PDB file of C-alpha atoms in Angstrom:
ATOM      1  CA  MET A   1      72.999  29.442 -16.058  1.00  0.00           C
ATOM      2  CA  ALA A   2      73.251  33.494 -15.626  1.00  0.00           C
ATOM      3  CA  TRP A   3      72.850  34.774 -11.777  1.00  0.00           C
ATOM      4  CA  THR A   4      72.862  37.597 -10.165  1.00  0.00           C
ATOM      5  CA  LEU A   5      73.028  38.326  -6.336  1.00  0.00           C
ATOM      6  CA  ASN A   6      72.855  41.542  -4.824  1.00  0.00           C
ATOM      7  CA  VAL A   7      73.484  40.234  -0.986  1.00  0.00           C
ATOM      8  CA  ASN A   8      73.339  42.134   2.683  1.00  0.00           C
ATOM      9  CA  LEU A   9      75.486  39.785   4.162  1.00  0.00           C
ATOM     10  CA  VAL A  10      76.981  39.306   7.761  1.00  0.00           C
ATOM     11  CA  GLU A  11      79.908  37.950   8.493  1.00  0.00           C
ATOM     12  CA  SER A  12      81.378  36.381  11.302  1.00  0.00           C
ATOM     13  CA  CYS A  13      84.276  34.365  11.649  1.00  0.00           C
ATOM     14  CA  SER A  14      85.363  31.764  15.185  1.00  0.00           C
ATOM     15  CA  CYS A  15      88.934  35.177  15.885  1.00  0.00           C
ATOM     16  CA  ALA A  16      88.399  37.374  19.381  1.00  0.00           C
ATOM     17  CA  ALA A  17      88.022  40.136  16.552  1.00  0.00           C
ATOM     18  CA  LEU A  18      87.963  41.150  13.029  1.00  0.00           C
ATOM     19  CA  CYS A  19      88.810  38.346  10.829  1.00  0.00           C
ATOM     20  CA  PRO A  20      92.162  38.425   9.857  1.00  0.00           C
ATOM     21  CA  CYS A  21      91.863  37.083   7.043  1.00  0.00           C
ATOM     22  CA  VAL A  22      90.514  40.013   5.589  1.00  0.00           C
ATOM     23  CA  LEU A  23      94.244  41.053   5.525  1.00  0.00           C
ATOM     24  CA  GLY A  24      96.032  38.418   3.657  1.00  0.00           C
ATOM     25  CA  PRO A  25      97.895  35.202   4.363  1.00  0.00           C
ATOM     26  CA  ALA A  26      96.688  35.345   8.862  1.00  0.00           C
ATOM     27  CA  LYS A  27      96.917  32.647  11.708  1.00  0.00           C
ATOM     28  CA  PRO A  28      93.853  32.446  13.130  1.00  0.00           C
ATOM     29  CA  ASP A  29      93.458  32.812  16.711  1.00  0.00           C
ATOM     30  CA  GLN A  30      92.479  28.535  17.748  1.00  0.00           C
ATOM     31  CA  GLU A  31      95.154  27.679  14.817  1.00  0.00           C
ATOM     32  CA  TRP A  32      91.223  26.651  12.986  1.00  0.00           C
ATOM     33  CA  CYS A  33      88.344  29.256  11.688  1.00  0.00           C
ATOM     34  CA  SER A  34      84.728  28.426  11.650  1.00  0.00           C
ATOM     35  CA  GLY A  35      83.312  31.192   9.815  1.00  0.00           C
ATOM     36  CA  VAL A  36      79.332  32.471   8.832  1.00  0.00           C
ATOM     37  CA  PHE A  37      78.236  34.231   5.799  1.00  0.00           C
ATOM     38  CA  GLY A  38      74.273  35.228   6.875  1.00  0.00           C
ATOM     39  CA  MET A  39      72.688  36.699   3.390  1.00  0.00           C
ATOM     40  CA  GLU A  40      69.409  38.490   2.805  1.00  0.00           C
ATOM     41  CA  ILE A  41      68.976  38.347  -0.915  1.00  0.00           C
ATOM     42  CA  ALA A  42      67.744  42.085  -1.467  1.00  0.00           C
ATOM     43  CA  GLU A  43      67.405  40.991  -5.367  1.00  0.00           C
ATOM     44  CA  GLY A  44      68.878  38.451  -7.080  1.00  0.00           C
ATOM     45  CA  ASN A  45      67.546  35.813  -9.946  1.00  0.00           C
ATOM     46  CA  SER A  46      68.735  32.840 -11.540  1.00  0.00           C
ATOM     47  CA  ASP A  47      68.009  31.251 -14.454  1.00  0.00           C
ATOM     48  CA  GLY A  48      65.139  33.328 -14.604  1.00  0.00           C
ATOM     49  CA  VAL A  49      63.539  32.335 -10.505  1.00  0.00           C
ATOM     50  CA  ASP A  50      63.733  35.231  -8.193  1.00  0.00           C
ATOM     51  CA  LEU A  51      65.292  35.205  -6.110  1.00  0.00           C
ATOM     52  CA  SER A  52      64.862  38.920  -4.315  1.00  0.00           C
ATOM     53  CA  GLY A  53      63.850  38.425  -0.110  1.00  0.00           C
ATOM     54  CA  ALA A  54      65.714  34.969   0.037  1.00  0.00           C
ATOM     55  CA  LYS A  55      67.389  34.264   3.266  1.00  0.00           C
ATOM     56  CA  ALA A  56      70.290  31.816   3.707  1.00  0.00           C
ATOM     57  CA  VAL A  57      73.333  30.986   5.586  1.00  0.00           C
ATOM     58  CA  LEU A  58      76.854  29.902   4.731  1.00  0.00           C
ATOM     59  CA  HIS A  59      78.627  28.097   7.477  1.00  0.00           C
ATOM     60  CA  PHE A  60      81.958  27.297   6.751  1.00  0.00           C
ATOM     61  CA  GLU A  61      84.739  24.951   9.062  1.00  0.00           C
ATOM     62  CA  LEU A  62      88.669  25.734   7.537  1.00  0.00           C
ATOM     63  CA  PRO A  63      92.088  23.698   9.163  1.00  0.00           C
ATOM     64  CA  GLY A  64      93.520  27.472   9.173  1.00  0.00           C
ATOM     65  CA  ASP A  65      92.952  30.483   7.196  1.00  0.00           C
ATOM     66  CA  PHE A  66      90.702  30.670   4.106  1.00  0.00           C
ATOM     67  CA  LEU A  67      94.091  30.449   1.916  1.00  0.00           C
ATOM     68  CA  SER A  68      94.618  26.813   3.682  1.00  0.00           C
ATOM     69  CA  GLY A  69      91.217  25.877   1.951  1.00  0.00           C
ATOM     70  CA  ILE A  70      87.993  24.693   3.451  1.00  0.00           C
ATOM     71  CA  ASP A  71      87.076  21.344   4.866  1.00  0.00           C
ATOM     72  CA  LYS A  72      83.673  21.896   4.910  1.00  0.00           C
ATOM     73  CA  ALA A  73      81.043  23.874   4.292  1.00  0.00           C
ATOM     74  CA  LYS A  74      76.767  23.818   5.164  1.00  0.00           C
ATOM     75  CA  LEU A  75      73.996  26.050   3.647  1.00  0.00           C
ATOM     76  CA  TYR A  76      71.147  26.542   5.356  1.00  0.00           C
ATOM     77  CA  LEU A  77      67.864  28.219   3.176  1.00  0.00           C
ATOM     78  CA  ASP A  78      64.310  30.053   5.060  1.00  0.00           C
ATOM     79  CA  PRO A  79      61.841  27.413   4.990  1.00  0.00           C
ATOM     80  CA  GLY A  80      59.893  30.622   3.089  1.00  0.00           C
ATOM     81  CA  LEU A  81      61.402  29.600  -0.071  1.00  0.00           C
ATOM     82  CA  SER A  82      59.752  28.302  -2.959  1.00  0.00           C
ATOM     83  CA  ASP A  83      61.492  24.234  -4.062  1.00  0.00           C
ATOM     84  CA  ALA A  84      62.729  26.249  -7.504  1.00  0.00           C
ATOM     85  CA  GLN A  85      64.739  28.878  -5.016  1.00  0.00           C
ATOM     86  CA  ARG A  86      66.268  26.252  -2.899  1.00  0.00           C
ATOM     87  CA  ALA A  87      66.939  24.487  -6.209  1.00  0.00           C
ATOM     88  CA  GLU A  88      68.667  27.579  -7.728  1.00  0.00           C
ATOM     89  CA  LEU A  89      70.666  28.840  -4.173  1.00  0.00           C
ATOM     90  CA  ASP A  90      72.032  25.131  -3.450  1.00  0.00           C
ATOM     91  CA  ALA A  91      73.400  24.757  -7.267  1.00  0.00           C
ATOM     92  CA  ILE A  92      74.551  28.433  -7.137  1.00  0.00           C
ATOM     93  CA  PHE A  93      76.522  28.679  -3.944  1.00  0.00           C
ATOM     94  CA  HIS A  94      77.795  24.931  -4.650  1.00  0.00           C
ATOM     95  CA  GLY A  95      79.157  26.104  -7.670  1.00  0.00           C
ATOM     96  CA  GLU A  96      77.091  24.357 -10.184  1.00  0.00           C
ATOM     97  CA  LYS A  97      76.008  27.920 -12.163  1.00  0.00           C
ATOM     98  CA  GLY A  98      79.361  29.234 -12.178  1.00  0.00           C
ATOM     99  CA  GLY A  99      80.935  33.123 -11.222  1.00  0.00           C
ATOM    100  CA  LEU A 100      82.684  33.467  -7.816  1.00  0.00           C
ATOM    101  CA  TRP A 101      81.302  30.337  -6.061  1.00  0.00           C
ATOM    102  CA  GLY A 102      82.178  28.298  -9.566  1.00  0.00           C
ATOM    103  CA  GLY A 103      85.427  29.269  -8.293  1.00  0.00           C
ATOM    104  CA  MET A 104      85.654  27.973  -4.863  1.00  0.00           C
ATOM    105  CA  ARG A 105      83.869  24.666  -5.396  1.00  0.00           C
ATOM    106  CA  GLU A 106      87.553  23.208  -5.897  1.00  0.00           C
ATOM    107  CA  ALA A 107      88.438  24.730  -2.228  1.00  0.00           C
ATOM    108  CA  ILE A 108      85.692  23.478  -0.562  1.00  0.00           C
ATOM    109  CA  LYS A 109      86.308  18.908   0.480  1.00  0.00           C
ATOM    110  CA  GLU A 110      83.436  18.133   1.519  1.00  0.00           C
ATOM    111  CA  TRP A 111      79.814  19.949   1.360  1.00  0.00           C
ATOM    112  CA  LEU A 112      76.850  19.017   4.090  1.00  0.00           C
ATOM    113  CA  PRO A 113      73.921  18.438   2.752  1.00  0.00           C
ATOM    114  CA  SER A 114      71.600  21.712   2.589  1.00  0.00           C
ATOM    115  CA  THR A 115      69.372  21.872   5.861  1.00  0.00           C
ATOM    116  CA  VAL A 116      66.103  24.034   5.552  1.00  0.00           C
ATOM    117  CA  ALA A 117      65.692  25.939   9.167  1.00  0.00           C
ATOM    118  CA  LYS A 118      64.343  29.244   9.998  1.00  0.00           C
ATOM    119  CA  ILE A 119      66.622  32.416   9.655  1.00  0.00           C
ATOM    120  CA  ASP A 120      66.186  35.551  11.018  1.00  0.00           C
ATOM    121  CA  PHE A 121      68.535  38.300  11.049  1.00  0.00           C
ATOM    122  CA  GLY A 122      69.150  41.091  14.074  1.00  0.00           C
ATOM    123  CA  GLY A 123      68.913  45.476  13.366  1.00  0.00           C
ATOM    124  CA  ALA A 124      70.695  48.019  13.291  1.00  0.00           C
ATOM    125  CA  ASP A 125      71.327  47.296  16.897  1.00  0.00           C
ATOM    126  CA  ALA A 126      71.981  44.070  16.937  1.00  0.00           C
ATOM    127  CA  PRO A 127      73.644  42.645  13.769  1.00  0.00           C
ATOM    128  CA  GLY A 128      73.708  39.430  13.333  1.00  0.00           C
ATOM    129  CA  VAL A 129      72.016  35.796  11.961  1.00  0.00           C
ATOM    130  CA  THR A 130      70.200  33.512  13.945  1.00  0.00           C
ATOM    131  CA  VAL A 131      69.304  29.658  12.355  1.00  0.00           C
ATOM    132  CA  GLU A 132      66.394  28.376  14.709  1.00  0.00           C
ATOM    133  CA  GLY A 133      67.393  24.697  16.377  1.00  0.00           C
ATOM    134  CA  ILE A 134      71.465  25.154  15.319  1.00  0.00           C
ATOM    135  CA  GLY A 135      73.078  28.938  16.078  1.00  0.00           C
ATOM    136  CA  GLN A 136      73.662  32.777  16.430  1.00  0.00           C
ATOM    137  CA  VAL A 137      76.019  35.089  14.979  1.00  0.00           C
ATOM    138  CA  VAL A 138      75.620  38.548  17.210  1.00  0.00           C
ATOM    139  CA  LEU A 139      77.835  41.250  16.250  1.00  0.00           C
ATOM    140  CA  GLN A 140      79.187  43.804  18.575  1.00  0.00           C
ATOM    141  CA  PRO A 141      79.035  47.520  16.303  1.00  0.00           C
ATOM    142  CA  ILE A 142      82.649  49.345  17.614  1.00  0.00           C
ATOM    143  CA  ASN A 143      80.986  52.875  17.025  1.00  0.00           C
ATOM    144  CA  ALA A 144      82.966  55.619  15.986  1.00  0.00           C
ATOM    145  CA  GLU A 145      84.529  58.313  18.413  1.00  0.00           C
ATOM    146  CA  GLU A 146      82.509  60.549  20.196  1.00  0.00           C
ATOM    147  CA  GLY A 147      79.787  57.483  20.290  1.00  0.00           C
ATOM    148  CA  GLY A 148      79.071  57.949  16.019  1.00  0.00           C
ATOM    149  CA  ALA A 149      78.038  55.287  13.609  1.00  0.00           C
ATOM    150  CA  PRO A 150      78.816  52.261  14.166  1.00  0.00           C
ATOM    151  CA  THR A 151      82.021  51.722  11.933  1.00  0.00           C
TER     152      THR A 151
END
């Protein structure tokens, strides 16, 4: 049941600016939250299955902030994954393999069926993630003073 993931993460929520939940108990802009984690797995393994290069997107619907629990969650998996990779990622994120997601298992009231859909990530100039036929998140980086690198 051992697994490890080293991911590049694109995270976004429905709030107008920075997600207030990172600062603790918070009130979302619209009284509810819709969040997305787009993950490109740089390195990963689960019970001998190599997960390096895998792409997945996790979508959450929350009645309030993260402390309120998660009403619904859905996992999208790229069609370039093998059946074994899809099975391992599905088990990890559904909390069946313990770790962080095992702890999250009780916070998620309903898991919608996982879906296979093409996943593309934007570059540094337009960071974001697209799930073909479902939706797109495009982040607008905030540059440091005097046009410096994105923060």
